[in-house]
């Protein structure tokens, strides 16, 4: 939030931003982006055309998610531009309109900031999916080897049933199947572990953004109450505006509410008809460590 409580002055980092640094910036930041861009379309169309066949569909999902992050980044930038323009327009109006639009601009600008932070947290979901993609790619060779030996045995049995090579290939097939069983078990385990971890990142990021947006909307409506919208007759003068302190306090309250928000204090909880309880759904032990995801992000950055 803006420490000066106005878009018409310089901004400074909040105490919460200093105490809790954000995750690494998304790899989509600052690059050529846009849903209609040639680069975006090319990435989406070619992502599943290369690499091991087993990992192609997930590779395409990861690329599409990257395009989505670029689109959200564009929305966040435009949101901040909108906030500044609202403040500039309101500055030339009457005192009440000028003050309220400036403070509304502060809240809208904060929405853009939250959307920008959301991209970084959402990217933890995307890079976690890369672990599944990588293990899928490593499993493909063992599947191919097993299939190749199986085909060779079938071919020899049809062409030369007495060939001594058949027994040799059958032994190789036993070893290949053993190797494949290990690889398939690893794929099964990692897929479930990382899929769960990835979507925990996504849903936690969505919950945080959604609830903070709801908070901002509430404080924005409180600001609107400071506007005297009662009609005046020609020549009548409106009472002098005295809401400066009130509008500033609303921004302060909004800043405090956003800074103190935590997942544990989230207001919206699902009502489940299944055997799970809310505590089962939001078990803190199931939430993966951010440090682990950040390490994966650094390891796979070059694969973007």
Short mmCIF file of C-alpha atoms in Angstrom, two decimals:
data_model
loop_
_atom_site.label_atom_id
_atom_site.label_comp_id
_atom_site.label_asym_id
_atom_site.label_seq_id
_atom_site.Cartn_x
_atom_site.Cartn_y
_atom_site.Cartn_z
CA UNK A 1 0.00 0.00 0.00
CA UNK A 2 1.12 3.60 -0.45
CA UNK A 3 2.68 5.03 2.69
CA UNK A 4 1.68 8.55 1.69
CA UNK A 5 -1.90 7.33 1.09
CA UNK A 6 -1.96 9.12 -2.26
CA UNK A 7 -1.02 8.39 -5.85
CA UNK A 8 0.18 11.98 -6.18
CA UNK A 9 3.33 11.34 -4.16
CA UNK A 10 6.21 8.86 -4.10
CA UNK A 11 5.65 5.38 -2.75
CA UNK A 12 7.68 3.50 -0.14
CA UNK A 13 7.75 -0.21 0.78
CA UNK A 14 5.58 -1.29 3.67
CA UNK A 15 6.89 -2.97 6.80
CA UNK A 16 5.29 -6.26 5.75
CA UNK A 17 7.03 -6.11 2.37
CA UNK A 18 10.37 -5.57 4.08
CA UNK A 19 9.82 -8.30 6.67
CA UNK A 20 8.38 -10.85 4.21
CA UNK A 21 10.18 -10.68 0.87
CA UNK A 22 8.14 -12.11 -2.03
CA UNK A 23 9.07 -15.33 -3.87
CA UNK A 24 11.38 -15.12 -6.90
CA UNK A 25 9.94 -13.13 -9.76
CA UNK A 26 8.13 -15.18 -12.35
CA UNK A 27 10.17 -16.10 -15.40
CA UNK A 28 7.50 -14.43 -17.53
CA UNK A 29 8.23 -10.96 -16.13
CA UNK A 30 9.64 -8.33 -18.42
CA UNK A 31 9.51 -10.40 -21.59
CA UNK A 32 7.57 -10.16 -24.83
CA UNK A 33 4.02 -11.01 -23.80
CA UNK A 34 0.39 -10.75 -24.79
CA UNK A 35 -2.33 -13.26 -25.64
CA UNK A 36 -2.39 -12.11 -29.24
CA UNK A 37 1.37 -12.06 -29.74
CA UNK A 38 3.02 -14.29 -32.31
CA UNK A 39 5.47 -15.53 -29.68
CA UNK A 40 2.63 -16.59 -27.38
CA UNK A 41 0.81 -18.50 -30.10
CA UNK A 42 4.00 -20.14 -31.30
CA UNK A 43 4.89 -21.34 -27.80
CA UNK A 44 1.43 -22.80 -27.22
CA UNK A 45 1.34 -24.58 -30.58
CA UNK A 46 4.86 -26.03 -30.52
CA UNK A 47 5.22 -26.92 -26.84
CA UNK A 48 3.77 -30.40 -27.37
CA UNK A 49 5.59 -31.07 -30.63
CA UNK A 50 9.01 -31.82 -29.20
CA UNK A 51 10.54 -33.96 -26.48
CA UNK A 52 9.47 -37.40 -25.24
CA UNK A 53 5.95 -38.30 -26.27
CA UNK A 54 4.91 -39.12 -22.70
CA UNK A 55 5.67 -35.60 -21.47
CA UNK A 56 4.36 -33.59 -24.43
CA UNK A 57 0.86 -32.87 -23.13
CA UNK A 58 2.12 -31.69 -19.77
CA UNK A 59 4.83 -29.64 -21.49
CA UNK A 60 2.11 -27.91 -23.47
CA UNK A 61 0.11 -27.23 -20.29
CA UNK A 62 3.19 -25.66 -18.69
CA UNK A 63 3.71 -23.40 -21.72
CA UNK A 64 0.04 -22.38 -21.79
CA UNK A 65 0.24 -21.53 -18.08
CA UNK A 66 3.25 -19.36 -18.85
CA UNK A 67 1.20 -17.49 -21.45
CA UNK A 68 -1.52 -17.04 -18.85
CA UNK A 69 0.98 -15.47 -16.45
CA UNK A 70 2.01 -13.02 -19.17
CA UNK A 71 -1.63 -12.05 -19.67
CA UNK A 72 -2.08 -11.48 -15.93
CA UNK A 73 1.06 -9.35 -15.92
CA UNK A 74 -0.46 -7.23 -18.68
CA UNK A 75 -3.68 -6.84 -16.67
CA UNK A 76 -1.69 -5.82 -13.58
CA UNK A 77 0.20 -3.16 -15.53
CA UNK A 78 -2.98 -1.77 -17.06
CA UNK A 79 -4.63 -1.74 -13.64
CA UNK A 80 -1.90 0.50 -12.27
CA UNK A 81 -2.22 2.81 -15.27
CA UNK A 82 -5.98 3.01 -14.67
CA UNK A 83 -5.39 3.90 -11.01
CA UNK A 84 -3.03 6.76 -11.89
CA UNK A 85 -5.36 8.10 -14.56
CA UNK A 86 -8.31 8.07 -12.16
CA UNK A 87 -6.30 10.12 -9.69
CA UNK A 88 -5.21 12.57 -12.37
CA UNK A 89 -8.77 13.07 -13.55
CA UNK A 90 -10.14 13.58 -10.07
CA UNK A 91 -7.49 16.13 -9.13
CA UNK A 92 -9.21 18.84 -11.19
CA UNK A 93 -12.64 18.24 -9.59
CA UNK A 94 -14.20 19.50 -6.36
CA UNK A 95 -12.44 18.71 -3.09
CA UNK A 96 -14.54 15.67 -2.23
CA UNK A 97 -14.26 14.12 -5.69
CA UNK A 98 -10.54 14.92 -5.81
CA UNK A 99 -9.81 13.30 -2.45
CA UNK A 100 -11.99 10.24 -2.94
CA UNK A 101 -10.73 9.49 -6.46
CA UNK A 102 -7.15 9.80 -5.25
CA UNK A 103 -7.78 7.31 -2.46
CA UNK A 104 -9.70 5.02 -4.81
CA UNK A 105 -6.67 5.18 -7.08
CA UNK A 106 -4.52 3.99 -4.18
CA UNK A 107 -6.78 0.95 -3.70
CA UNK A 108 -6.95 0.15 -7.41
CA UNK A 109 -3.18 0.50 -7.71
CA UNK A 110 -2.87 -1.97 -4.86
CA UNK A 111 -5.01 -4.43 -6.82
CA UNK A 112 -2.44 -4.24 -9.60
CA UNK A 113 0.33 -4.87 -7.07
CA UNK A 114 -1.52 -7.89 -5.68
CA UNK A 115 -2.02 -9.28 -9.19
CA UNK A 116 1.69 -8.85 -9.81
CA UNK A 117 2.51 -10.72 -6.59
CA UNK A 118 -0.01 -13.38 -7.58
CA UNK A 119 2.00 -14.12 -10.73
CA UNK A 120 5.10 -14.93 -8.65
CA UNK A 121 3.15 -17.23 -6.34
CA UNK A 122 1.25 -18.81 -9.23
CA UNK A 123 4.57 -19.54 -10.89
CA UNK A 124 5.45 -21.85 -7.99
CA UNK A 125 2.56 -24.03 -9.19
CA UNK A 126 3.88 -24.05 -12.75
CA UNK A 127 7.47 -24.90 -11.86
CA UNK A 128 6.28 -27.73 -9.61
CA UNK A 129 4.51 -29.26 -12.60
CA UNK A 130 7.89 -29.30 -14.34
CA UNK A 131 9.03 -32.01 -11.93
CA UNK A 132 6.29 -34.29 -13.26
CA UNK A 133 7.17 -33.37 -16.84
CA UNK A 134 10.83 -34.22 -16.24
CA UNK A 135 10.09 -37.62 -14.68
CA UNK A 136 7.70 -38.39 -17.54
CA UNK A 137 10.51 -37.64 -19.95
CA UNK A 138 12.89 -39.94 -18.08
CA UNK A 139 10.37 -42.82 -18.08
CA UNK A 140 9.80 -42.70 -21.83
CA UNK A 141 13.12 -44.40 -22.78
CA UNK A 142 12.40 -47.44 -20.57
CA UNK A 143 8.96 -47.81 -22.15
CA UNK A 144 10.45 -47.49 -25.63
CA UNK A 145 13.16 -50.07 -24.88
CA UNK A 146 10.65 -52.58 -23.55
CA UNK A 147 8.38 -52.08 -26.56
CA UNK A 148 11.30 -52.42 -28.99
CA UNK A 149 12.41 -55.75 -27.48
CA UNK A 150 8.83 -57.02 -27.47
CA UNK A 151 8.46 -56.14 -31.16
CA UNK A 152 11.76 -57.85 -32.03
CA UNK A 153 10.71 -61.04 -30.25
CA UNK A 154 7.35 -61.08 -32.05
CA UNK A 155 9.08 -60.51 -35.38
CA UNK A 156 11.58 -63.33 -34.82
CA UNK A 157 8.91 -65.76 -33.66
CA UNK A 158 7.02 -65.10 -36.87
CA UNK A 159 10.04 -65.13 -39.19
CA UNK A 160 12.32 -67.68 -37.49
CA UNK A 161 10.70 -69.47 -34.52
CA UNK A 162 13.87 -71.51 -33.88
CA UNK A 163 16.22 -68.53 -33.73
CA UNK A 164 18.56 -68.68 -30.67
CA UNK A 165 18.29 -64.91 -30.44
CA UNK A 166 14.77 -65.23 -29.10
CA UNK A 167 15.91 -66.54 -25.71
CA UNK A 168 18.50 -63.75 -25.46
CA UNK A 169 15.89 -61.13 -26.23
CA UNK A 170 13.49 -62.66 -23.71
CA UNK A 171 16.14 -62.29 -21.01
CA UNK A 172 16.68 -58.69 -22.04
CA UNK A 173 12.92 -58.19 -21.89
CA UNK A 174 12.84 -59.46 -18.29
CA UNK A 175 15.52 -56.93 -17.32
CA UNK A 176 13.78 -54.16 -19.25
CA UNK A 177 10.47 -54.92 -17.52
CA UNK A 178 12.18 -54.81 -14.13
CA UNK A 179 13.71 -51.42 -14.94
CA UNK A 180 10.38 -50.23 -16.27
CA UNK A 181 8.58 -51.26 -13.08
CA UNK A 182 10.94 -49.11 -11.01
CA UNK A 183 10.55 -46.15 -13.35
CA UNK A 184 6.75 -46.48 -13.48
CA UNK A 185 6.52 -46.66 -9.70
CA UNK A 186 8.64 -43.53 -9.40
CA UNK A 187 6.45 -41.77 -11.96
CA UNK A 188 3.28 -42.79 -10.11
CA UNK A 189 4.60 -41.55 -6.76
CA UNK A 190 6.07 -38.27 -7.99
CA UNK A 191 3.03 -37.47 -10.14
CA UNK A 192 0.69 -37.63 -7.16
CA UNK A 193 3.05 -35.86 -4.78
CA UNK A 194 3.88 -32.98 -7.11
CA UNK A 195 0.37 -32.63 -8.55
CA UNK A 196 -0.97 -32.15 -5.05
CA UNK A 197 1.82 -29.74 -4.12
CA UNK A 198 1.43 -27.74 -7.34
CA UNK A 199 -2.29 -27.15 -6.96
CA UNK A 200 -1.90 -26.31 -3.27
CA UNK A 201 0.33 -23.47 -4.44
CA UNK A 202 -2.23 -22.39 -7.03
CA UNK A 203 -5.26 -22.54 -4.74
CA UNK A 204 -3.46 -20.80 -1.87
CA UNK A 205 -2.44 -18.03 -4.25
CA UNK A 206 -6.01 -17.75 -5.54
CA UNK A 207 -7.45 -17.64 -2.02
CA UNK A 208 -5.03 -14.92 -0.98
CA UNK A 209 -5.71 -12.77 -4.04
CA UNK A 210 -9.48 -13.26 -3.85
CA UNK A 211 -9.82 -12.44 -0.18
CA UNK A 212 -7.54 -9.43 -0.43
CA UNK A 213 -9.56 -8.18 -3.40
CA UNK A 214 -12.70 -8.55 -1.29
CA UNK A 215 -11.08 -6.50 1.47
CA UNK A 216 -10.13 -3.75 -0.97
CA UNK A 217 -13.64 -3.71 -2.40
CA UNK A 218 -15.06 -3.23 1.09
CA UNK A 219 -12.76 -0.30 1.86
CA UNK A 220 -13.47 1.16 -1.57
CA UNK A 221 -17.19 1.21 -0.81
CA UNK A 222 -16.42 2.90 2.49
CA UNK A 223 -14.61 5.66 0.59
CA UNK A 224 -17.65 6.19 -1.62
CA UNK A 225 -19.74 6.98 1.47
CA UNK A 226 -17.65 10.15 1.88
CA UNK A 227 -19.10 11.57 -1.32
CA UNK A 228 -22.14 13.80 -0.86
CA UNK A 229 -24.30 12.74 -3.78
CA UNK A 230 -27.40 14.63 -2.72
CA UNK A 231 -28.64 16.81 -5.62
CA UNK A 232 -28.16 20.58 -5.47
CA UNK A 233 -30.20 23.27 -7.15
CA UNK A 234 -28.66 25.81 -9.53
CA UNK A 235 -26.69 28.37 -7.52
CA UNK A 236 -26.67 26.25 -4.38
CA UNK A 237 -23.28 25.58 -2.78
CA UNK A 238 -22.36 22.19 -1.37
CA UNK A 239 -21.13 22.02 2.23
CA UNK A 240 -17.36 22.17 2.56
CA UNK A 241 -15.71 18.74 2.34
CA UNK A 242 -14.23 17.55 5.64
CA UNK A 243 -13.47 13.90 4.87
CA UNK A 244 -9.70 14.09 4.45
CA UNK A 245 -8.89 12.44 7.77
CA UNK A 246 -11.62 9.84 7.29
CA UNK A 247 -10.39 8.88 3.81
CA UNK A 248 -6.82 8.64 5.05
CA UNK A 249 -7.92 6.43 7.93
CA UNK A 250 -9.78 4.14 5.53
CA UNK A 251 -6.56 3.67 3.55
CA UNK A 252 -4.64 3.03 6.77
CA UNK A 253 -7.22 0.45 7.83
CA UNK A 254 -7.04 -1.19 4.40
CA UNK A 255 -3.26 -1.34 4.61
CA UNK A 256 -3.39 -2.93 8.06
CA UNK A 257 -6.02 -5.46 6.98
CA UNK A 258 -3.99 -6.52 3.94
CA UNK A 259 -0.73 -6.70 5.91
CA UNK A 260 -2.24 -8.83 8.66
CA UNK A 261 -4.12 -11.25 6.38
CA UNK A 262 -2.99 -14.89 6.58
CA UNK A 263 -4.28 -18.15 5.15
CA UNK A 264 -5.13 -19.28 8.67
CA UNK A 265 -7.47 -16.31 9.02
CA UNK A 266 -9.12 -16.77 5.63
CA UNK A 267 -12.81 -15.97 5.90
CA UNK A 268 -14.14 -18.19 3.11
CA UNK A 269 -14.22 -21.91 3.85
CA UNK A 270 -15.86 -24.64 1.75
CA UNK A 271 -18.85 -26.59 3.01
CA UNK A 272 -18.13 -30.23 2.20
CA UNK A 273 -20.73 -32.99 2.02
CA UNK A 274 -17.97 -35.64 2.05
CA UNK A 275 -16.30 -37.21 5.07
CA UNK A 276 -13.45 -34.67 5.05
CA UNK A 277 -13.60 -31.74 7.38
CA UNK A 278 -12.40 -28.22 6.70
CA UNK A 279 -9.33 -29.00 8.81
CA UNK A 280 -8.57 -31.96 6.53
CA UNK A 281 -8.69 -29.70 3.48
CA UNK A 282 -6.52 -27.03 5.04
CA UNK A 283 -4.05 -29.23 6.88
CA UNK A 284 -0.92 -27.10 7.19
CA UNK A 285 1.34 -30.15 7.02
CA UNK A 286 0.21 -30.80 3.45
CA UNK A 287 1.37 -27.39 2.25
CA UNK A 288 4.76 -27.77 0.53
CA UNK A 289 7.73 -25.70 1.63
CA UNK A 290 8.25 -22.53 -0.38
CA UNK A 291 12.01 -23.00 -0.19
CA UNK A 292 11.75 -26.35 -1.99
CA UNK A 293 9.71 -24.84 -4.80
CA UNK A 294 12.09 -21.90 -5.09
CA UNK A 295 14.98 -24.34 -5.43
CA UNK A 296 13.09 -26.13 -8.20
CA UNK A 297 12.42 -22.78 -9.83
CA UNK A 298 16.13 -21.99 -9.92
CA UNK A 299 17.00 -25.47 -11.21
CA UNK A 300 14.49 -25.38 -14.06
CA UNK A 301 14.72 -21.67 -14.97
CA UNK A 302 16.85 -22.44 -18.02
CA UNK A 303 14.19 -24.86 -19.29
CA UNK A 304 11.57 -22.11 -19.64
#
